[in-house]
Amino acid sequence: MTSEYVLQVEKANKHFGEFHAVKDISFAIKNGEIVGFLGPNGAGKTTTIRMIMGIYPIDDIARISVFDNVISSKSHEYKREIGFVPEISNAFSDFTVIENIIFYGEIFGLKRSLIRDRAEILLSRYNLMDKKDSVVKTLSKGLKQRLNFILALIHNPSLLILDEPTSGLDPLSIQLLRQNILKLREDGKTILITTHDLGEAQKLCDRILIINYGRLIADETPAQLQKRFDLPTQITFTTDPKLSEENESNFFKEMAVTPNDKGYLLHCNNPLEVMAKLNEIQEKFKISINNLKVEERSLEDIFFHIINNDEKSRKGK
Amino acid sequence: MMKNHGKESEISMNKNNLLTIWILAKKNTKLYFKKGPVIIFGFLFPLFLMLSWVIGRNMEPGMVFIGLSAMTIFFTATSISPVVLPIETQEKSLERQLSSPIRIFDIILGIILASTMFSTLISLGVLIIVYLALQLSALTFLESLIFIVSLCFMALIGSLLGTLFSAIPTNKTSDVMVLINLIKFPMTFISGIFVSLQTMSVGAQLFAYISPLTPFVDILHNLFGLNSTLGIGINILVLLGWIILLAGLNQMFHQRTMTKRFSGQNKKKKNKKPRK
């Protein structure tokens, strides 16, 4: 019987000399899920991915399995199920686009005719058809990243590991790659994605893993995170005329309003109540309240909240 | 139930592994034979070294041919194999290869195969022309076969030596080339190319066998009717011994250093606390 999990990581640890880069990380990804793997620079995301990809050896305690195959430092065949997209282009820079595709297709044991058929589909899906005979080193970063996706998909893997795939790209490339990530989900692929773009993670992911100082500190769906960290709504506005300090304290007494460069900022749990109060103030003091913005707290705010709490608890220890 | 994939051996060989090694070797030949260090250390260096040795001297054609054979095969074989891993570390393509179902052993064998084929073919081409130009006495079929086999062995030894030096986990070709040149030149001078082994003391002759070039040069001396120290059979065994030794060292060192290419370990040692 096969388990429902495509990838299972149990007690993954990695040391670089005395530096403990990954500490007892455990998580599992179900078939068809898109899971975001978030964390600050140096948190251990890429190290964990490299352990999954067999680039770093796995210690005796850790157990990583891909489609129920427990991997070790000597196993390589399981990689046929994985497509890996790194942040930086790692195709052969002196080969052309099509030469790279053929090389990796052959490495995965595909016949030339099948490689060419799949290459046609992928080159057009990633808008790279007219560059297929271009030498890789002449391509822009965005085009190289599209090639990275094609190389990761040429063997039609079930699990995709994307390490900051849209980092540093132009908006058009980002849009194209995001659309294609969603298309891959429709195709039934399972995806583990690391990103610093928390908006991207919120849009794409079914579940979020947060790692800090090598430890996994959150493993929940975006909705669960929103619920657990029920952060106050943020309201910003300006007034006309601009208020003096004395008026500010008169008008907004009992409201925790903070003046800033652009106007005023406040956090609340009941935005409707605050808006009613602002309406009252407007009528009572004959001022007009403009540029009113009510913002639900995003994954980005939750992420910073979790990381800051973790930093505080580390310092406390 | 979880299956264990750990049974795949790091040095066992099946049809898929052989095919992978061949694909890697084709890629290496296509990508690296035109690289600067290969042209400089594989062609220009032995050419000028040879010219400076031959010009103005009254030498036996056989000696010239032996010297040229030894230098051409040794320098070409040690020119392509040390540069592949540093270049692929630099451009990150090594990481992608290791993310595919390729073993470290396959990558190393792919380099060795490309380097051996490349240097054997280049050297054979050059040597056939020189052989005809010098109007040397014709070799029998068996002698020709011994010549080609020992040339292949020497190409393999040079390639193994090159890949062994590329186990240094660096992304700069110059780091490897400087070190390998420190070894290559003394090897050339003690191996009986410039000074005949017979004119050396017994101690010096033993010392000369530290160089894998020595048995190769001695085989050629034997084939061209010049004084030789050991028989052809023993020299071939010595070459085989070198191949086994270097292959073992390659397996041991690359297995140990490969992950260090990606770890940034040195940086982290200097700065153990990356964030505060």
Coordinates of C-alpha atoms in Angstrom, one line a residue:
Chain A
M1 CA 0.0 0.0 0.0
T2 CA 1.4 3.4 -0.8
S3 CA 1.1 6.3 1.6
E4 CA -0.7 9.5 0.6
Y5 CA 2.5 11.5 1.0
V6 CA 4.8 12.3 -1.9
L7 CA 7.6 13.6 0.3
Q8 CA 8.3 12.8 3.9
V9 CA 11.1 14.4 5.9
E10 CA 11.7 13.2 9.4
K11 CA 14.3 14.6 11.8
A12 CA 16.5 16.1 9.1
N13 CA 19.7 17.6 10.6
K14 CA 22.7 19.2 9.0
H15 CA 25.9 20.5 10.5
F16 CA 28.6 22.6 8.8
G17 CA 31.4 22.1 11.3
E18 CA 30.1 23.5 14.5
F19 CA 27.2 25.4 12.8
H20 CA 23.9 23.5 13.1
A21 CA 22.2 24.6 9.9
V22 CA 19.1 22.3 10.0
K23 CA 17.7 21.1 13.3
D24 CA 15.3 18.1 13.5
I25 CA 13.1 19.3 10.7
S26 CA 10.1 17.1 10.0
F27 CA 7.3 17.6 7.5
A28 CA 5.3 15.8 4.9
I29 CA 3.7 16.8 1.6
K30 CA 0.6 15.2 0.2
N31 CA 0.0 14.4 -3.4
G32 CA -1.1 17.5 -5.4
E33 CA -0.3 20.0 -2.6
I34 CA 1.6 23.3 -3.2
V35 CA 3.6 23.9 -0.1
G36 CA 5.5 27.1 0.6
F37 CA 8.8 26.8 2.5
L38 CA 9.5 30.3 3.9
G39 CA 12.2 31.7 6.1
P40 CA 14.8 34.5 6.2
N41 CA 18.1 34.1 4.4
G42 CA 20.3 31.5 6.0
A43 CA 17.4 29.9 7.8
G44 CA 18.1 26.5 6.2
K45 CA 15.7 26.3 3.3
T46 CA 18.2 25.6 0.6
T47 CA 20.2 23.2 2.9
T48 CA 17.0 21.2 3.5
I49 CA 16.3 21.1 -0.3
R50 CA 19.9 20.0 -1.0
M51 CA 19.4 17.1 1.5
I52 CA 16.2 16.0 -0.3
M53 CA 18.1 16.3 -3.6
G54 CA 20.9 14.1 -2.3
I55 CA 23.5 16.8 -2.7
Y56 CA 24.2 16.9 1.0
P57 CA 24.4 13.5 2.7
I58 CA 21.7 12.5 5.2
D59 CA 22.7 11.5 8.7
D60 CA 21.7 8.2 10.4
I61 CA 18.8 9.6 12.4
A62 CA 17.1 11.4 9.5
R63 CA 14.7 9.7 7.2
I64 CA 13.6 11.3 3.9
S65 CA 11.4 9.5 1.5
V66 CA 10.0 10.3 -1.9
F67 CA 7.0 8.3 -3.0
D68 CA 7.7 5.8 -0.2
N69 CA 11.3 5.3 -1.3
V70 CA 13.6 6.0 1.7
I71 CA 16.6 7.9 0.3
S72 CA 20.2 7.6 1.4
S73 CA 23.4 9.2 0.2
K74 CA 23.8 6.3 -2.2
S75 CA 20.4 6.5 -3.8
H76 CA 19.8 8.4 -7.0
E77 CA 17.0 6.7 -8.9
Y78 CA 14.3 8.5 -6.8
K79 CA 15.4 11.7 -8.5
R80 CA 13.5 10.6 -11.6
E81 CA 10.4 11.6 -9.7
I82 CA 11.7 15.1 -8.9
G83 CA 12.1 18.2 -11.0
F84 CA 14.4 20.8 -9.4
V85 CA 14.3 24.6 -10.2
P86 CA 17.0 26.6 -8.5
E87 CA 17.2 30.3 -8.0
I88 CA 20.2 30.8 -10.3
S89 CA 20.5 29.3 -13.8
N90 CA 22.5 26.1 -13.7
A91 CA 22.2 25.0 -17.3
F92 CA 25.5 24.5 -19.3
S93 CA 26.2 28.1 -20.3
D94 CA 28.1 27.1 -23.5
F95 CA 25.3 24.8 -24.7
T96 CA 22.3 26.1 -26.6
V97 CA 18.8 25.9 -25.0
I98 CA 17.9 22.8 -27.1
E99 CA 21.3 21.1 -26.4
N100 CA 20.7 21.5 -22.6
I101 CA 17.2 20.0 -23.0
I102 CA 18.5 17.1 -25.0
F103 CA 21.3 16.4 -22.5
Y104 CA 19.0 16.3 -19.5
G105 CA 16.3 14.3 -21.4
E106 CA 19.0 11.7 -22.3
I107 CA 20.2 11.6 -18.7
F108 CA 16.7 10.8 -17.6
G109 CA 16.7 8.0 -20.2
L110 CA 14.2 9.5 -22.7
K111 CA 14.4 8.8 -26.4
R112 CA 15.4 11.6 -28.7
S113 CA 12.0 11.7 -30.4
L114 CA 10.2 12.0 -27.1
I115 CA 12.6 14.7 -25.9
R116 CA 11.9 16.7 -29.1
D117 CA 8.2 16.3 -28.7
R118 CA 8.2 17.4 -25.0
A119 CA 10.7 20.2 -25.8
E120 CA 8.3 21.6 -28.4
I121 CA 5.5 21.8 -25.8
L122 CA 7.6 23.2 -23.0
L123 CA 9.4 25.7 -25.2
S124 CA 6.1 27.1 -26.4
R125 CA 4.6 27.0 -22.9
Y126 CA 7.5 29.0 -21.5
N127 CA 7.7 31.3 -24.6
L128 CA 11.2 30.2 -25.4
M129 CA 10.7 28.7 -28.8
D130 CA 12.5 31.5 -30.7
K131 CA 15.5 31.1 -28.4
K132 CA 15.9 27.3 -28.7
D133 CA 19.2 27.6 -30.7
S134 CA 20.6 30.5 -28.6
V135 CA 23.6 29.8 -26.4
V136 CA 22.5 29.9 -22.8
K137 CA 25.1 32.5 -21.7
T138 CA 23.6 35.0 -24.1
L139 CA 20.1 34.8 -22.5
S140 CA 18.7 37.2 -19.9
K141 CA 18.1 36.0 -16.3
G142 CA 14.4 35.7 -16.9
L143 CA 14.9 33.5 -20.0
K144 CA 17.5 31.4 -18.2
Q145 CA 14.9 30.8 -15.4
R146 CA 12.3 29.7 -18.0
L147 CA 14.9 27.2 -19.3
N148 CA 15.4 26.0 -15.7
F149 CA 11.7 25.2 -15.6
I150 CA 11.9 23.3 -18.9
L151 CA 14.9 21.3 -17.7
A152 CA 13.0 20.4 -14.5
L153 CA 10.0 19.3 -16.4
I154 CA 11.4 17.4 -19.4
H155 CA 11.2 14.0 -17.6
N156 CA 7.6 14.8 -16.5
P157 CA 8.3 14.5 -12.7
S158 CA 5.5 14.2 -10.1
L159 CA 7.2 16.4 -7.5
L160 CA 8.7 19.8 -8.2
I161 CA 11.1 21.6 -5.9
L162 CA 11.3 25.3 -6.7
D163 CA 14.0 27.2 -4.9
E164 CA 13.1 30.9 -5.1
P165 CA 12.1 30.5 -8.8
T166 CA 11.0 34.1 -9.4
S167 CA 13.7 35.9 -7.4
G168 CA 15.1 38.9 -9.2
L169 CA 13.0 38.5 -12.4
D170 CA 11.1 41.1 -14.4
P171 CA 7.3 41.3 -13.8
L172 CA 6.5 39.7 -17.1
S173 CA 8.6 36.6 -16.4
I174 CA 7.2 36.4 -12.8
Q175 CA 3.7 36.5 -14.2
L176 CA 4.4 33.8 -16.8
L177 CA 6.1 31.5 -14.3
R178 CA 3.4 32.0 -11.7
Q179 CA 0.7 31.1 -14.3
N180 CA 2.7 28.0 -15.2
I181 CA 3.1 27.0 -11.5
L182 CA -0.7 27.1 -11.3
K183 CA -1.0 25.1 -14.5
L184 CA 1.4 22.5 -13.0
R185 CA -1.0 22.2 -10.0
E186 CA -3.9 21.6 -12.4
D187 CA -1.7 18.9 -14.0
G188 CA -1.6 17.2 -10.6
K189 CA 2.0 18.0 -9.7
T190 CA 3.1 18.3 -6.1
I191 CA 5.2 21.4 -5.5
L192 CA 7.5 22.5 -2.7
I193 CA 8.4 26.2 -3.3
T194 CA 10.7 28.5 -1.3
T195 CA 10.2 32.2 -1.8
H196 CA 10.8 35.5 -0.1
D197 CA 7.8 36.9 -1.9
L198 CA 5.1 36.3 0.7
G199 CA 2.4 37.6 -1.6
E200 CA 3.4 34.9 -4.0
A201 CA 3.2 32.3 -1.3
Q202 CA -0.2 33.4 -0.2
K203 CA -1.5 33.3 -3.8
L204 CA 0.0 29.9 -4.7
C205 CA 0.3 27.7 -1.6
D206 CA -2.1 25.3 0.1
R207 CA 0.2 25.1 3.1
I208 CA 3.0 27.1 4.6
L209 CA 6.2 25.9 6.4
I210 CA 8.2 28.5 8.2
I211 CA 11.8 27.9 9.1
N212 CA 14.1 30.0 11.3
Y213 CA 17.6 29.3 12.5
G214 CA 17.2 25.8 11.1
R215 CA 14.1 25.0 13.1
L216 CA 10.6 24.5 11.6
I217 CA 8.4 27.0 13.6
A218 CA 5.2 26.8 11.6
D219 CA 3.4 24.2 9.4
E220 CA -0.2 25.3 8.6
T221 CA -2.5 26.4 5.9
P222 CA -2.6 30.1 5.2
A223 CA -6.2 30.2 6.7
Q224 CA -5.0 28.4 9.8
L225 CA -2.2 30.9 10.2
Q226 CA -4.6 33.8 9.7
K227 CA -6.8 32.3 12.4
R228 CA -4.1 31.5 14.9
F229 CA -2.3 34.8 14.6
D230 CA -5.5 36.9 14.5
L231 CA -3.5 40.1 13.9
P232 CA -5.5 43.4 14.1
T233 CA -6.7 45.1 10.9
Q234 CA -4.6 48.1 9.8
I235 CA -6.4 51.4 9.1
T236 CA -4.7 54.4 7.5
F237 CA -6.2 57.8 6.7
T238 CA -5.5 61.5 6.2
T239 CA -7.4 64.6 7.4
D240 CA -8.3 67.8 5.7
P241 CA -7.3 70.2 7.1
K242 CA -4.2 68.8 8.7
L243 CA -4.5 68.6 12.4
S244 CA -2.4 70.3 15.1
E245 CA -1.0 68.1 17.9
E246 CA -3.6 69.5 20.3
N247 CA -6.5 68.7 18.0
E248 CA -5.1 65.3 17.3
S249 CA -5.3 64.4 21.0
N250 CA -8.7 66.0 21.3
F251 CA -10.3 64.4 18.3
F252 CA -8.8 60.9 18.6
K253 CA -9.0 60.4 22.4
E254 CA -9.6 56.8 23.3
M255 CA -8.3 55.7 19.9
A256 CA -4.7 54.4 19.6
V257 CA -4.0 56.5 16.5
T258 CA -0.4 57.0 15.5
P259 CA 0.5 59.9 13.3
N260 CA 3.0 59.2 10.5
D261 CA 4.4 61.0 7.4
K262 CA 1.4 60.4 5.3
G263 CA -1.4 60.8 7.9
Y264 CA -2.6 58.4 10.6
L265 CA -2.3 54.7 11.3
L266 CA -4.2 52.5 13.7
H267 CA -4.6 48.8 14.4
C268 CA -8.0 47.4 15.6
N269 CA -9.9 44.2 15.9
N270 CA -13.2 45.7 14.9
P271 CA -12.8 48.0 11.8
L272 CA -16.5 48.8 11.5
E273 CA -16.6 50.3 15.0
V274 CA -13.5 52.4 14.2
M275 CA -15.0 53.6 11.0
A276 CA -18.2 54.6 12.7
K277 CA -16.1 56.6 15.3
L278 CA -14.2 58.3 12.5
N279 CA -17.5 59.2 10.9
E280 CA -18.6 60.8 14.2
I281 CA -15.4 62.7 14.5
Q282 CA -15.8 64.0 10.9
E283 CA -19.2 65.4 11.6
K284 CA -18.5 66.7 15.1
F285 CA -15.3 68.6 14.3
K286 CA -16.2 69.5 10.7
I287 CA -13.1 67.9 9.2
S288 CA -13.0 65.5 6.3
I289 CA -11.3 62.1 6.5
N290 CA -9.7 61.1 3.3
N291 CA -7.6 58.3 1.8
L292 CA -9.2 55.8 4.2
K293 CA -7.6 52.3 3.7
V294 CA -8.6 49.2 5.6
E295 CA -6.1 46.4 5.3
E296 CA -6.5 42.9 6.5
R297 CA -3.2 41.6 7.8
S298 CA -1.5 39.6 5.1
L299 CA 0.7 36.5 5.3
E300 CA 3.6 38.9 5.2
D301 CA 2.5 40.4 8.5
I302 CA 1.9 37.0 10.0
F303 CA 5.4 35.9 8.8
F304 CA 7.1 38.8 10.4
H305 CA 5.0 38.3 13.6
I306 CA 6.1 34.6 13.8
I307 CA 9.8 35.4 13.1
N308 CA 9.9 38.3 15.5
N309 CA 8.3 36.1 18.2
D310 CA 10.8 33.4 17.5
E311 CA 13.7 36.0 17.7
K312 CA 12.3 37.2 21.1
S313 CA 12.0 33.7 22.5
R314 CA 15.5 32.9 21.4
K315 CA 16.9 36.1 23.1
G316 CA 14.8 35.2 26.2
K317 CA 16.6 31.9 26.4
Chain B
M1 CA 5.8 0.1 3.4
M2 CA 8.9 2.1 2.6
K3 CA 11.3 0.7 0.1
N4 CA 15.0 1.3 0.7
H5 CA 16.9 2.8 -2.2
G6 CA 20.2 2.7 -0.3
K7 CA 21.2 -0.5 -2.1
E8 CA 22.2 1.3 -5.3
S9 CA 26.0 1.0 -5.0
E10 CA 28.3 3.9 -5.7
I11 CA 30.6 1.9 -7.9
S12 CA 28.5 -0.9 -9.4
M13 CA 27.8 -0.6 -13.1
N14 CA 24.8 -1.5 -15.2
K15 CA 23.6 -0.5 -18.7
N16 CA 22.0 2.7 -17.5
N17 CA 25.2 3.8 -15.7
L18 CA 27.3 3.1 -18.8
L19 CA 24.9 5.1 -21.0
T20 CA 24.9 8.0 -18.5
I21 CA 28.8 8.0 -18.5
W22 CA 28.8 8.0 -22.3
I23 CA 26.3 11.0 -22.4
L24 CA 28.4 12.8 -19.8
A25 CA 31.6 12.1 -21.8
K26 CA 30.0 13.4 -25.0
K27 CA 29.0 16.6 -23.2
N28 CA 32.5 17.1 -21.7
T29 CA 34.2 16.6 -25.1
K30 CA 31.9 19.1 -26.7
L31 CA 32.0 21.7 -24.0
Y32 CA 35.6 21.7 -22.8
F33 CA 38.1 20.8 -25.5
K34 CA 38.1 24.4 -26.7
K35 CA 38.6 26.0 -23.3
G36 CA 41.7 28.2 -22.7
P37 CA 43.5 26.1 -20.1
V38 CA 43.1 23.0 -22.4
I39 CA 44.6 24.8 -25.4
I40 CA 47.4 26.4 -23.4
F41 CA 48.4 23.3 -21.3
G42 CA 47.4 20.7 -23.8
F43 CA 48.9 22.0 -27.0
L44 CA 51.0 25.1 -26.6
F45 CA 53.0 24.0 -23.6
P46 CA 54.1 20.6 -24.9
L47 CA 54.8 22.1 -28.4
F48 CA 57.2 24.8 -27.1
L49 CA 58.7 22.5 -24.5
M50 CA 59.4 20.0 -27.3
L51 CA 60.8 22.7 -29.7
S52 CA 63.2 24.0 -27.0
W53 CA 64.4 20.5 -26.3
V54 CA 64.9 19.5 -30.0
I55 CA 66.1 22.6 -31.8
G56 CA 69.8 22.9 -32.1
R57 CA 70.5 19.3 -30.9
N58 CA 71.7 16.4 -32.9
M59 CA 69.2 13.7 -31.6
E60 CA 68.2 10.3 -32.6
P61 CA 64.8 10.4 -34.4
G62 CA 63.6 7.6 -32.1
M63 CA 64.4 9.7 -29.0
V64 CA 62.6 12.7 -30.5
F65 CA 59.5 10.5 -31.2
I66 CA 59.5 9.0 -27.7
G67 CA 59.8 12.4 -26.0
L68 CA 57.1 13.9 -28.2
S69 CA 54.8 10.9 -27.5
A70 CA 55.3 11.1 -23.8
M71 CA 54.8 14.9 -23.6
T72 CA 51.8 15.0 -26.0
I73 CA 49.8 12.3 -24.3
F74 CA 50.7 13.4 -20.8
F75 CA 50.0 17.1 -21.3
T76 CA 46.8 16.7 -23.3
A77 CA 45.4 14.1 -20.9
T78 CA 46.1 16.3 -17.9
S79 CA 44.7 19.5 -19.5
I80 CA 40.9 18.7 -19.9
S81 CA 40.3 16.6 -16.8
P82 CA 41.2 19.1 -14.1
V83 CA 39.1 22.0 -15.5
V84 CA 35.7 20.3 -15.8
L85 CA 34.7 20.3 -12.1
P86 CA 35.8 23.8 -11.2
I87 CA 34.0 25.2 -14.2
E88 CA 30.8 23.2 -13.5
T89 CA 31.0 24.3 -9.8
Q90 CA 31.3 27.9 -10.9
E91 CA 28.4 27.8 -13.4
K92 CA 26.3 25.6 -10.9
S93 CA 25.7 23.0 -13.6
L94 CA 27.3 20.4 -11.3
E95 CA 24.5 20.9 -8.8
R96 CA 21.9 20.3 -11.5
Q97 CA 23.7 17.1 -12.6
L98 CA 23.8 15.9 -9.0
S99 CA 20.0 16.7 -8.7
S100 CA 19.5 14.2 -11.6
P101 CA 19.9 10.4 -11.3
I102 CA 23.7 10.7 -11.7
R103 CA 26.2 9.4 -9.3
I104 CA 29.4 11.2 -8.4
F105 CA 31.2 8.2 -9.7
D106 CA 29.4 8.6 -13.1
I107 CA 30.4 12.3 -13.3
I108 CA 34.1 11.5 -12.6
L109 CA 34.1 8.6 -15.1
G110 CA 32.4 10.9 -17.7
I111 CA 35.3 13.3 -17.4
I112 CA 37.9 10.6 -17.4
L113 CA 36.4 8.9 -20.5
A114 CA 36.2 12.2 -22.4
S115 CA 39.7 13.2 -21.5
T116 CA 41.1 9.8 -22.4
M117 CA 39.4 9.6 -25.8
F118 CA 40.3 13.2 -26.5
S119 CA 43.9 13.0 -25.6
T120 CA 44.4 9.6 -27.3
L121 CA 42.9 10.7 -30.6
I122 CA 44.8 14.1 -30.6
S123 CA 48.1 12.4 -29.7
L124 CA 47.6 9.6 -32.2
G125 CA 46.9 12.1 -35.0
V126 CA 50.0 14.2 -34.1
L127 CA 52.3 11.1 -33.6
I128 CA 51.3 9.4 -36.9
I129 CA 52.3 12.6 -38.8
V130 CA 55.6 12.9 -36.8
Y131 CA 56.3 9.2 -37.2
L132 CA 56.0 9.4 -41.0
A133 CA 58.0 12.7 -41.1
L134 CA 60.9 11.2 -39.1
Q135 CA 60.9 8.1 -41.4
L136 CA 61.2 5.8 -38.4
S137 CA 61.5 2.0 -38.8
A138 CA 58.2 0.3 -39.3
L139 CA 56.6 -1.3 -36.2
T140 CA 55.2 -4.8 -36.4
F141 CA 51.5 -5.3 -35.8
L142 CA 52.1 -6.5 -32.2
E143 CA 54.5 -3.5 -31.5
S144 CA 51.9 -1.1 -32.9
L145 CA 49.2 -2.7 -30.7
I146 CA 51.5 -2.3 -27.6
F147 CA 52.2 1.3 -28.6
I148 CA 48.5 2.1 -28.9
V149 CA 47.5 0.2 -25.7
S150 CA 50.3 1.9 -23.6
L151 CA 49.3 5.3 -25.2
C152 CA 45.7 4.6 -24.0
F153 CA 46.9 3.6 -20.5
M154 CA 49.0 6.8 -20.3
A155 CA 46.0 8.9 -21.4
L156 CA 43.9 7.2 -18.7
I157 CA 46.6 7.8 -16.1
G158 CA 46.9 11.5 -17.1
S159 CA 43.1 11.9 -17.0
L160 CA 42.9 10.2 -13.6
L161 CA 45.7 12.4 -12.3
G162 CA 43.8 15.5 -13.6
T163 CA 40.5 14.5 -12.0
L164 CA 42.3 13.7 -8.7
F165 CA 43.6 17.2 -8.5
S166 CA 40.1 18.6 -9.3
A167 CA 38.9 17.0 -6.1
I168 CA 40.0 20.2 -4.5
P169 CA 36.6 21.8 -3.8
T170 CA 37.2 25.0 -5.7
N171 CA 35.4 26.9 -8.5
K172 CA 38.6 28.4 -10.0
T173 CA 40.4 26.4 -12.7
S174 CA 43.6 28.3 -11.8
D175 CA 43.7 26.8 -8.3
V176 CA 43.8 23.3 -9.8
M177 CA 46.1 24.1 -12.8
V178 CA 48.8 25.7 -10.6
L179 CA 48.9 22.6 -8.3
I180 CA 48.9 20.0 -11.1
N181 CA 51.6 21.9 -13.0
L182 CA 53.7 21.7 -9.8
I183 CA 53.5 17.9 -10.2
K184 CA 53.5 17.5 -13.9
F185 CA 56.8 19.3 -14.7
P186 CA 59.0 17.4 -12.2
M187 CA 57.4 14.1 -13.4
T188 CA 58.4 15.0 -17.0
F189 CA 62.0 15.7 -15.9
I190 CA 62.5 12.5 -13.9
S191 CA 60.9 10.1 -16.3
G192 CA 63.7 9.5 -18.8
I193 CA 62.4 11.8 -21.6
F194 CA 65.2 14.3 -21.3
V195 CA 67.8 12.2 -19.6
S196 CA 68.0 8.5 -20.4
L197 CA 67.2 6.2 -17.4
Q198 CA 70.4 4.2 -18.2
T199 CA 72.6 7.2 -17.4
M200 CA 71.0 7.5 -14.0
S201 CA 72.1 5.7 -10.8
V202 CA 70.0 2.8 -9.5
G203 CA 68.6 5.1 -6.8
A204 CA 67.7 7.7 -9.3
Q205 CA 66.1 5.0 -11.5
L206 CA 63.9 3.9 -8.6
F207 CA 63.0 7.5 -7.9
A208 CA 62.1 7.9 -11.6
Y209 CA 59.4 5.2 -11.2
I210 CA 57.5 7.6 -8.9
S211 CA 56.5 9.1 -12.2
P212 CA 53.9 7.1 -14.2
L213 CA 55.5 8.5 -17.3
T214 CA 58.7 6.4 -16.7
P215 CA 57.2 3.0 -17.5
F216 CA 55.5 4.5 -20.6
V217 CA 58.8 5.9 -21.8
D218 CA 60.6 2.6 -21.0
I219 CA 58.0 0.8 -23.1
L220 CA 58.7 3.1 -26.1
H221 CA 62.4 2.7 -25.6
N222 CA 61.9 -1.0 -25.9
L223 CA 59.7 -0.7 -29.0
F224 CA 62.2 1.5 -30.8
G225 CA 65.2 -0.6 -30.1
L226 CA 66.7 1.7 -27.5
N227 CA 68.0 0.7 -24.1
S228 CA 65.3 -0.1 -21.7
T229 CA 65.3 -0.8 -17.9
L230 CA 62.4 -3.2 -17.4
G231 CA 60.5 -5.5 -19.8
I232 CA 57.4 -4.4 -21.7
G233 CA 55.2 -6.7 -19.6
I234 CA 56.4 -5.4 -16.2
N235 CA 56.1 -1.8 -17.4
I236 CA 52.5 -2.5 -18.5
L237 CA 51.8 -3.9 -15.0
V238 CA 53.3 -0.8 -13.4
L239 CA 51.0 1.3 -15.6
L240 CA 48.0 -0.8 -14.5
G241 CA 49.1 -0.4 -10.9
W242 CA 49.0 3.4 -11.4
I243 CA 45.6 3.2 -13.0
I244 CA 44.2 1.2 -10.0
L245 CA 45.9 3.5 -7.4
L246 CA 44.7 6.7 -9.1
A247 CA 41.1 5.3 -9.6
G248 CA 40.9 4.4 -5.9
L249 CA 42.2 7.8 -4.8
N250 CA 39.7 9.5 -7.1
Q251 CA 36.8 7.6 -5.7
M252 CA 37.9 8.3 -2.1
F253 CA 38.7 12.0 -2.5
H254 CA 35.7 13.0 -4.7
Q255 CA 33.3 11.3 -2.4
R256 CA 34.7 13.3 0.5
T257 CA 35.0 16.7 -1.2
M258 CA 32.0 16.8 -3.5
T259 CA 29.5 18.2 -1.0
K260 CA 32.0 20.9 0.1
R261 CA 31.7 22.4 -3.3
F262 CA 28.2 23.6 -2.3
S263 CA 28.4 24.1 1.4
G264 CA 30.2 27.4 1.7
Q265 CA 31.8 25.7 4.7
N266 CA 34.9 27.9 4.7
K267 CA 32.8 31.1 4.9
K268 CA 30.7 29.7 7.7
K269 CA 33.7 28.7 9.7
K270 CA 34.9 32.2 9.6
N271 CA 31.5 33.5 10.5
K272 CA 29.8 30.9 12.7
K273 CA 26.9 33.2 13.7
P274 CA 25.4 34.4 10.4
R275 CA 22.6 36.4 12.0
K276 CA 22.1 38.2 15.3

